[in-house]
Amino acid sequence: KKIFAYINYLSLLCISKYFLMEEHKYLDDLKEIRQIMRKSTLFLSLSGLSGVLAGVYALIGAGFAFGILEDHYLHQRYLILESYTFKKLIAIALIVLVASIVTAYLFSAYKARRNGETLVNTTSKRALYNFALPLLTGGILCILLLKNGHYGLLAPMTLIFYGLACVNVSKYTFGDVHYLGITEIVLGLFAVQFSGYGLLFWIIGFGVCHILYGSIMHFKYERNRKE
């Protein structure tokens, strides 16, 4: 009887282990399917470090802008569209923009290659379209504002439309981008209320927030995964 009971015990143990192994296998299969579906619907090559560097570029550009404006107001009272000072400010903004775009592309391409993915695919094209549409709309609006002399609304509008672009693209990438967009929109609204501090809100939005959210994304999705 003891031998028979021992055999039954071993049989039950083997059966339970078999079912546990099968259950674990099914869970692994489901996890793999979930990851494949996530990769096919979300643009996951966005690099947090590129956001940090974009914030650093914005802070450096703002430092140069402050120096230029301080020197300008020592000699002139108003800043007009045709002035050399304004052209220098536009040049600084374009340099920051181009540097941020190039950095984002290089870091995203590296991340995609490291993960064995392609940067240009249906998901990335969809994400780019949803990001570019509000951004281009805001850019055209800013040009019209400049043309009509509404300089004080430039900083708020760039923040608000950039925030809308982030919220719009967040459906196709990391959810943290959604909260970055909300933050930018709120800062843009504050910049409208406190119109004399537009450059300060611009620094917070494009400089500090990029560094903060970029660092969060890097440690949350990149560094922890490496470890």
PDB file of C-alpha atoms in Angstrom:
ATOM      1  CA  LYS A   1       0.000   0.000   0.000  1.00  0.00           C
ATOM      2  CA  LYS A   2       2.811   2.398   0.819  1.00  0.00           C
ATOM      3  CA  ILE A   3       4.444   1.700  -2.531  1.00  0.00           C
ATOM      4  CA  PHE A   4       1.098   2.221  -4.313  1.00  0.00           C
ATOM      5  CA  ALA A   5       0.493   5.487  -2.440  1.00  0.00           C
ATOM      6  CA  TYR A   6       4.014   6.661  -3.264  1.00  0.00           C
ATOM      7  CA  ILE A   7       3.476   5.908  -6.945  1.00  0.00           C
ATOM      8  CA  ASN A   8       0.195   7.856  -6.895  1.00  0.00           C
ATOM      9  CA  TYR A   9       1.944  10.752  -5.210  1.00  0.00           C
ATOM     10  CA  LEU A  10       4.682  10.790  -7.867  1.00  0.00           C
ATOM     11  CA  SER A  11       2.056  10.601 -10.620  1.00  0.00           C
ATOM     12  CA  LEU A  12       0.123  13.553  -9.219  1.00  0.00           C
ATOM     13  CA  LEU A  13       3.347  15.491  -8.787  1.00  0.00           C
ATOM     14  CA  CYS A  14       4.365  14.870 -12.397  1.00  0.00           C
ATOM     15  CA  ILE A  15       0.908  15.814 -13.675  1.00  0.00           C
ATOM     16  CA  SER A  16       0.836  19.032 -11.648  1.00  0.00           C
ATOM     17  CA  LYS A  17       4.306  19.974 -12.872  1.00  0.00           C
ATOM     18  CA  TYR A  18       3.233  19.259 -16.432  1.00  0.00           C
ATOM     19  CA  PHE A  19       0.219  21.532 -16.153  1.00  0.00           C
ATOM     20  CA  LEU A  20       2.278  24.235 -14.465  1.00  0.00           C
ATOM     21  CA  MET A  21       4.826  24.068 -17.275  1.00  0.00           C
ATOM     22  CA  GLU A  22       2.057  24.236 -19.872  1.00  0.00           C
ATOM     23  CA  GLU A  23       0.445  27.175 -18.081  1.00  0.00           C
ATOM     24  CA  HIS A  24       3.811  28.957 -17.917  1.00  0.00           C
ATOM     25  CA  LYS A  25       4.321  28.266 -21.621  1.00  0.00           C
ATOM     26  CA  TYR A  26       0.908  29.727 -22.466  1.00  0.00           C
ATOM     27  CA  LEU A  27       1.679  32.827 -20.374  1.00  0.00           C
ATOM     28  CA  ASP A  28       5.001  33.261 -22.190  1.00  0.00           C
ATOM     29  CA  ASP A  29       3.218  32.886 -25.539  1.00  0.00           C
ATOM     30  CA  LEU A  30       0.620  35.472 -24.546  1.00  0.00           C
ATOM     31  CA  LYS A  31       3.355  37.841 -23.370  1.00  0.00           C
ATOM     32  CA  GLU A  32       5.197  37.442 -26.664  1.00  0.00           C
ATOM     33  CA  ILE A  33       2.023  38.026 -28.679  1.00  0.00           C
ATOM     34  CA  ARG A  34       1.311  41.125 -26.608  1.00  0.00           C
ATOM     35  CA  GLN A  35       4.809  42.479 -27.258  1.00  0.00           C
ATOM     36  CA  ILE A  36       4.476  41.829 -30.996  1.00  0.00           C
ATOM     37  CA  MET A  37       1.116  43.620 -31.114  1.00  0.00           C
ATOM     38  CA  ARG A  38       2.537  46.513 -29.075  1.00  0.00           C
ATOM     39  CA  LYS A  39       5.479  46.896 -31.446  1.00  0.00           C
ATOM     40  CA  SER A  40       3.192  46.801 -34.481  1.00  0.00           C
ATOM     41  CA  THR A  41       0.900  49.559 -33.189  1.00  0.00           C
ATOM     42  CA  LEU A  42       3.268  51.831 -31.194  1.00  0.00           C
ATOM     43  CA  PHE A  43       6.378  53.749 -32.156  1.00  0.00           C
ATOM     44  CA  LEU A  44       8.766  52.595 -29.419  1.00  0.00           C
ATOM     45  CA  SER A  45      12.052  53.812 -30.890  1.00  0.00           C
ATOM     46  CA  LEU A  46      11.598  57.282 -29.409  1.00  0.00           C
ATOM     47  CA  SER A  47      14.645  57.988 -27.237  1.00  0.00           C
ATOM     48  CA  GLY A  48      14.399  59.695 -23.872  1.00  0.00           C
ATOM     49  CA  LEU A  49      17.977  60.960 -24.157  1.00  0.00           C
ATOM     50  CA  SER A  50      17.084  62.886 -27.314  1.00  0.00           C
ATOM     51  CA  GLY A  51      14.433  64.711 -25.270  1.00  0.00           C
ATOM     52  CA  VAL A  52      17.015  65.549 -22.605  1.00  0.00           C
ATOM     53  CA  LEU A  53      19.396  66.947 -25.221  1.00  0.00           C
ATOM     54  CA  ALA A  54      16.580  68.924 -26.863  1.00  0.00           C
ATOM     55  CA  GLY A  55      15.958  70.539 -23.483  1.00  0.00           C
ATOM     56  CA  VAL A  56      19.663  71.339 -23.118  1.00  0.00           C
ATOM     57  CA  TYR A  57      19.692  72.899 -26.601  1.00  0.00           C
ATOM     58  CA  ALA A  58      16.672  75.015 -25.656  1.00  0.00           C
ATOM     59  CA  LEU A  59      18.353  76.263 -22.474  1.00  0.00           C
ATOM     60  CA  ILE A  60      21.546  77.148 -24.354  1.00  0.00           C
ATOM     61  CA  GLY A  61      19.534  78.943 -27.038  1.00  0.00           C
ATOM     62  CA  ALA A  62      17.570  80.818 -24.387  1.00  0.00           C
ATOM     63  CA  GLY A  63      20.833  81.936 -22.782  1.00  0.00           C
ATOM     64  CA  PHE A  64      21.991  83.434 -26.074  1.00  0.00           C
ATOM     65  CA  ALA A  65      18.550  85.005 -26.603  1.00  0.00           C
ATOM     66  CA  PHE A  66      18.645  86.670 -23.174  1.00  0.00           C
ATOM     67  CA  GLY A  67      22.050  88.151 -23.948  1.00  0.00           C
ATOM     68  CA  ILE A  68      20.920  89.462 -27.332  1.00  0.00           C
ATOM     69  CA  LEU A  69      17.735  90.987 -25.919  1.00  0.00           C
ATOM     70  CA  GLU A  70      19.572  92.594 -23.021  1.00  0.00           C
ATOM     71  CA  ASP A  71      22.007  94.254 -25.420  1.00  0.00           C
ATOM     72  CA  HIS A  72      19.156  95.321 -27.727  1.00  0.00           C
ATOM     73  CA  TYR A  73      17.119  97.035 -25.007  1.00  0.00           C
ATOM     74  CA  LEU A  74      20.178  99.018 -23.914  1.00  0.00           C
ATOM     75  CA  HIS A  75      20.039 100.900 -27.215  1.00  0.00           C
ATOM     76  CA  GLN A  76      16.408 100.563 -28.356  1.00  0.00           C
ATOM     77  CA  ARG A  77      13.071 100.515 -26.626  1.00  0.00           C
ATOM     78  CA  TYR A  78      11.095  98.251 -28.971  1.00  0.00           C
ATOM     79  CA  LEU A  79      11.788  95.076 -30.910  1.00  0.00           C
ATOM     80  CA  ILE A  80      10.430  95.051 -34.463  1.00  0.00           C
ATOM     81  CA  LEU A  81      10.208  92.310 -37.073  1.00  0.00           C
ATOM     82  CA  GLU A  82      12.662  94.009 -39.438  1.00  0.00           C
ATOM     83  CA  SER A  83      15.365  94.484 -36.793  1.00  0.00           C
ATOM     84  CA  TYR A  84      18.657  92.604 -36.872  1.00  0.00           C
ATOM     85  CA  THR A  85      18.020  91.463 -33.296  1.00  0.00           C
ATOM     86  CA  PHE A  86      14.808  89.709 -34.255  1.00  0.00           C
ATOM     87  CA  LYS A  87      16.530  87.955 -37.153  1.00  0.00           C
ATOM     88  CA  LYS A  88      19.203  86.683 -34.764  1.00  0.00           C
ATOM     89  CA  LEU A  89      16.495  85.361 -32.416  1.00  0.00           C
ATOM     90  CA  ILE A  90      14.817  83.528 -35.301  1.00  0.00           C
ATOM     91  CA  ALA A  91      18.206  82.073 -36.314  1.00  0.00           C
ATOM     92  CA  ILE A  92      18.773  80.790 -32.755  1.00  0.00           C
ATOM     93  CA  ALA A  93      15.297  79.219 -32.683  1.00  0.00           C
ATOM     94  CA  LEU A  94      15.917  77.485 -36.033  1.00  0.00           C
ATOM     95  CA  ILE A  95      19.302  76.173 -34.899  1.00  0.00           C
ATOM     96  CA  VAL A  96      17.726  74.741 -31.728  1.00  0.00           C
ATOM     97  CA  LEU A  97      14.908  73.192 -33.785  1.00  0.00           C
ATOM     98  CA  VAL A  98      17.223  71.606 -36.365  1.00  0.00           C
ATOM     99  CA  ALA A  99      19.612  70.330 -33.688  1.00  0.00           C
ATOM    100  CA  SER A 100      16.695  68.769 -31.766  1.00  0.00           C
ATOM    101  CA  ILE A 101      15.275  67.091 -34.891  1.00  0.00           C
ATOM    102  CA  VAL A 102      18.663  65.699 -35.961  1.00  0.00           C
ATOM    103  CA  THR A 103      19.371  64.429 -32.434  1.00  0.00           C
ATOM    104  CA  ALA A 104      15.939  62.777 -32.186  1.00  0.00           C
ATOM    105  CA  TYR A 105      16.466  61.069 -35.554  1.00  0.00           C
ATOM    106  CA  LEU A 106      19.962  59.792 -34.728  1.00  0.00           C
ATOM    107  CA  PHE A 107      19.050  58.481 -31.275  1.00  0.00           C
ATOM    108  CA  SER A 108      15.808  56.894 -32.522  1.00  0.00           C
ATOM    109  CA  ALA A 109      17.625  55.254 -35.440  1.00  0.00           C
ATOM    110  CA  TYR A 110      20.245  53.859 -33.049  1.00  0.00           C
ATOM    111  CA  LYS A 111      17.575  52.556 -30.666  1.00  0.00           C
ATOM    112  CA  ALA A 112      15.620  50.937 -33.518  1.00  0.00           C
ATOM    113  CA  ARG A 113      18.764  49.261 -34.877  1.00  0.00           C
ATOM    114  CA  ARG A 114      19.705  48.021 -31.401  1.00  0.00           C
ATOM    115  CA  ASN A 115      16.247  46.467 -30.990  1.00  0.00           C
ATOM    116  CA  GLY A 116      16.375  44.871 -34.439  1.00  0.00           C
ATOM    117  CA  GLU A 117      13.653  47.133 -35.829  1.00  0.00           C
ATOM    118  CA  THR A 118      13.341  49.543 -38.741  1.00  0.00           C
ATOM    119  CA  LEU A 119      12.864  53.231 -38.028  1.00  0.00           C
ATOM    120  CA  VAL A 120      10.743  53.927 -41.101  1.00  0.00           C
ATOM    121  CA  ASN A 121       7.593  51.802 -41.034  1.00  0.00           C
ATOM    122  CA  THR A 122       3.816  52.186 -41.022  1.00  0.00           C
ATOM    123  CA  THR A 123       3.685  52.945 -37.291  1.00  0.00           C
ATOM    124  CA  SER A 124       6.408  55.622 -37.404  1.00  0.00           C
ATOM    125  CA  LYS A 125       4.746  57.257 -40.429  1.00  0.00           C
ATOM    126  CA  ARG A 126       1.419  57.333 -38.603  1.00  0.00           C
ATOM    127  CA  ALA A 127       3.078  58.820 -35.517  1.00  0.00           C
ATOM    128  CA  LEU A 128       4.902  61.436 -37.606  1.00  0.00           C
ATOM    129  CA  TYR A 129       1.679  62.480 -39.345  1.00  0.00           C
ATOM    130  CA  ASN A 130      -0.220  62.898 -36.070  1.00  0.00           C
ATOM    131  CA  PHE A 131       2.677  64.873 -34.584  1.00  0.00           C
ATOM    132  CA  ALA A 132       3.337  67.076 -37.614  1.00  0.00           C
ATOM    133  CA  LEU A 133      -0.268  68.128 -38.312  1.00  0.00           C
ATOM    134  CA  PRO A 134      -0.828  70.237 -35.137  1.00  0.00           C
ATOM    135  CA  LEU A 135       2.803  71.390 -35.230  1.00  0.00           C
ATOM    136  CA  LEU A 136       2.589  72.701 -38.807  1.00  0.00           C
ATOM    137  CA  THR A 137      -0.740  74.344 -38.023  1.00  0.00           C
ATOM    138  CA  GLY A 138       0.858  76.129 -35.071  1.00  0.00           C
ATOM    139  CA  GLY A 139       3.846  77.131 -37.230  1.00  0.00           C
ATOM    140  CA  ILE A 140       1.604  78.718 -39.856  1.00  0.00           C
ATOM    141  CA  LEU A 141      -0.348  80.511 -37.119  1.00  0.00           C
ATOM    142  CA  CYS A 142       2.897  81.876 -35.648  1.00  0.00           C
ATOM    143  CA  ILE A 143       3.950  83.201 -39.066  1.00  0.00           C
ATOM    144  CA  LEU A 144       0.590  84.969 -39.375  1.00  0.00           C
ATOM    145  CA  LEU A 145       0.988  86.397 -35.865  1.00  0.00           C
ATOM    146  CA  LEU A 146       4.425  87.717 -36.787  1.00  0.00           C
ATOM    147  CA  LYS A 147       3.068  89.234 -39.970  1.00  0.00           C
ATOM    148  CA  ASN A 148       0.409  91.098 -38.006  1.00  0.00           C
ATOM    149  CA  GLY A 149       2.733  92.222 -35.234  1.00  0.00           C
ATOM    150  CA  HIS A 150       1.442  90.016 -32.399  1.00  0.00           C
ATOM    151  CA  TYR A 151       4.872  89.136 -31.025  1.00  0.00           C
ATOM    152  CA  GLY A 152       3.652  88.501 -27.484  1.00  0.00           C
ATOM    153  CA  LEU A 153       1.627  85.477 -28.577  1.00  0.00           C
ATOM    154  CA  LEU A 154       4.521  83.603 -30.176  1.00  0.00           C
ATOM    155  CA  ALA A 155       5.740  81.834 -27.021  1.00  0.00           C
ATOM    156  CA  PRO A 156       2.221  80.807 -25.868  1.00  0.00           C
ATOM    157  CA  MET A 157       1.201  79.529 -29.304  1.00  0.00           C
ATOM    158  CA  THR A 158       4.368  77.492 -29.788  1.00  0.00           C
ATOM    159  CA  LEU A 159       3.857  75.889 -26.370  1.00  0.00           C
ATOM    160  CA  ILE A 160       0.158  75.201 -26.891  1.00  0.00           C
ATOM    161  CA  PHE A 161       0.467  73.705 -30.376  1.00  0.00           C
ATOM    162  CA  TYR A 162       3.531  71.681 -29.422  1.00  0.00           C
ATOM    163  CA  GLY A 163       1.526  70.344 -26.486  1.00  0.00           C
ATOM    164  CA  LEU A 164      -1.354  69.460 -28.785  1.00  0.00           C
ATOM    165  CA  ALA A 165       1.074  67.676 -31.102  1.00  0.00           C
ATOM    166  CA  CYS A 166       2.442  65.638 -28.169  1.00  0.00           C
ATOM    167  CA  VAL A 167      -1.051  64.701 -26.981  1.00  0.00           C
ATOM    168  CA  ASN A 168      -2.042  63.740 -30.520  1.00  0.00           C
ATOM    169  CA  VAL A 169       1.002  61.523 -31.110  1.00  0.00           C
ATOM    170  CA  SER A 170       0.880  59.900 -27.662  1.00  0.00           C
ATOM    171  CA  LYS A 171      -1.669  57.366 -28.993  1.00  0.00           C
ATOM    172  CA  TYR A 172       1.126  55.898 -31.112  1.00  0.00           C
ATOM    173  CA  THR A 173       4.066  56.024 -28.700  1.00  0.00           C
ATOM    174  CA  PHE A 174       4.827  56.103 -24.963  1.00  0.00           C
ATOM    175  CA  GLY A 175       2.040  57.346 -22.703  1.00  0.00           C
ATOM    176  CA  ASP A 176       4.427  59.755 -20.947  1.00  0.00           C
ATOM    177  CA  VAL A 177       4.357  61.945 -24.065  1.00  0.00           C
ATOM    178  CA  HIS A 178       0.677  62.616 -23.324  1.00  0.00           C
ATOM    179  CA  TYR A 179       1.524  64.147 -19.944  1.00  0.00           C
ATOM    180  CA  LEU A 180       4.336  66.186 -21.513  1.00  0.00           C
ATOM    181  CA  GLY A 181       1.775  67.580 -23.946  1.00  0.00           C
ATOM    182  CA  ILE A 182      -0.663  68.488 -21.173  1.00  0.00           C
ATOM    183  CA  THR A 183       2.140  70.254 -19.304  1.00  0.00           C
ATOM    184  CA  GLU A 184       3.090  72.256 -22.415  1.00  0.00           C
ATOM    185  CA  ILE A 185      -0.528  73.308 -23.004  1.00  0.00           C
ATOM    186  CA  VAL A 186      -0.928  74.487 -19.404  1.00  0.00           C
ATOM    187  CA  LEU A 187       2.316  76.456 -19.625  1.00  0.00           C
ATOM    188  CA  GLY A 188       1.125  78.024 -22.874  1.00  0.00           C
ATOM    189  CA  LEU A 189      -2.102  79.161 -21.245  1.00  0.00           C
ATOM    190  CA  PHE A 190      -0.161  80.661 -18.342  1.00  0.00           C
ATOM    191  CA  ALA A 191       2.063  82.423 -20.873  1.00  0.00           C
ATOM    192  CA  VAL A 192      -1.042  84.068 -22.378  1.00  0.00           C
ATOM    193  CA  GLN A 193      -2.162  85.269 -18.949  1.00  0.00           C
ATOM    194  CA  PHE A 194       1.314  86.538 -18.021  1.00  0.00           C
ATOM    195  CA  SER A 195       2.281  87.893 -21.431  1.00  0.00           C
ATOM    196  CA  GLY A 196       5.412  89.656 -20.237  1.00  0.00           C
ATOM    197  CA  TYR A 197       7.048  86.367 -19.217  1.00  0.00           C
ATOM    198  CA  GLY A 198       6.675  84.450 -22.477  1.00  0.00           C
ATOM    199  CA  LEU A 199      10.365  83.652 -22.807  1.00  0.00           C
ATOM    200  CA  LEU A 200      10.477  82.320 -19.237  1.00  0.00           C
ATOM    201  CA  PHE A 201       7.555  79.949 -19.893  1.00  0.00           C
ATOM    202  CA  TRP A 202       9.224  78.962 -23.176  1.00  0.00           C
ATOM    203  CA  ILE A 203      12.374  78.016 -21.240  1.00  0.00           C
ATOM    204  CA  ILE A 204      10.360  75.974 -18.735  1.00  0.00           C
ATOM    205  CA  GLY A 205       8.340  74.242 -21.450  1.00  0.00           C
ATOM    206  CA  PHE A 206      10.989  73.437 -24.037  1.00  0.00           C
ATOM    207  CA  GLY A 207      13.976  73.320 -21.708  1.00  0.00           C
ATOM    208  CA  VAL A 208      13.132  72.084 -18.224  1.00  0.00           C
ATOM    209  CA  CYS A 209      10.155  69.885 -19.196  1.00  0.00           C
ATOM    210  CA  HIS A 210      12.083  68.173 -21.988  1.00  0.00           C
ATOM    211  CA  ILE A 211      14.923  67.362 -19.630  1.00  0.00           C
ATOM    212  CA  LEU A 212      12.511  66.136 -16.932  1.00  0.00           C
ATOM    213  CA  TYR A 213      10.286  63.959 -19.136  1.00  0.00           C
ATOM    214  CA  GLY A 214      13.222  62.776 -21.249  1.00  0.00           C
ATOM    215  CA  SER A 215      15.013  61.593 -18.100  1.00  0.00           C
ATOM    216  CA  ILE A 216      11.878  59.810 -16.882  1.00  0.00           C
ATOM    217  CA  MET A 217      11.472  58.015 -20.218  1.00  0.00           C
ATOM    218  CA  HIS A 218      15.143  57.056 -20.329  1.00  0.00           C
ATOM    219  CA  PHE A 219      15.199  55.509 -16.851  1.00  0.00           C
ATOM    220  CA  LYS A 220      11.741  53.969 -17.262  1.00  0.00           C
ATOM    221  CA  TYR A 221      12.054  52.379 -20.693  1.00  0.00           C
ATOM    222  CA  GLU A 222      15.734  52.267 -21.642  1.00  0.00           C
ATOM    223  CA  ARG A 223      18.170  52.085 -18.739  1.00  0.00           C
ATOM    224  CA  ASN A 224      16.086  49.649 -16.630  1.00  0.00           C
ATOM    225  CA  ARG A 225      15.637  47.397 -19.653  1.00  0.00           C
ATOM    226  CA  LYS A 226      19.396  47.322 -20.256  1.00  0.00           C
ATOM    227  CA  GLU A 227      20.011  46.331 -16.644  1.00  0.00           C
TER     228      GLU A 227
END
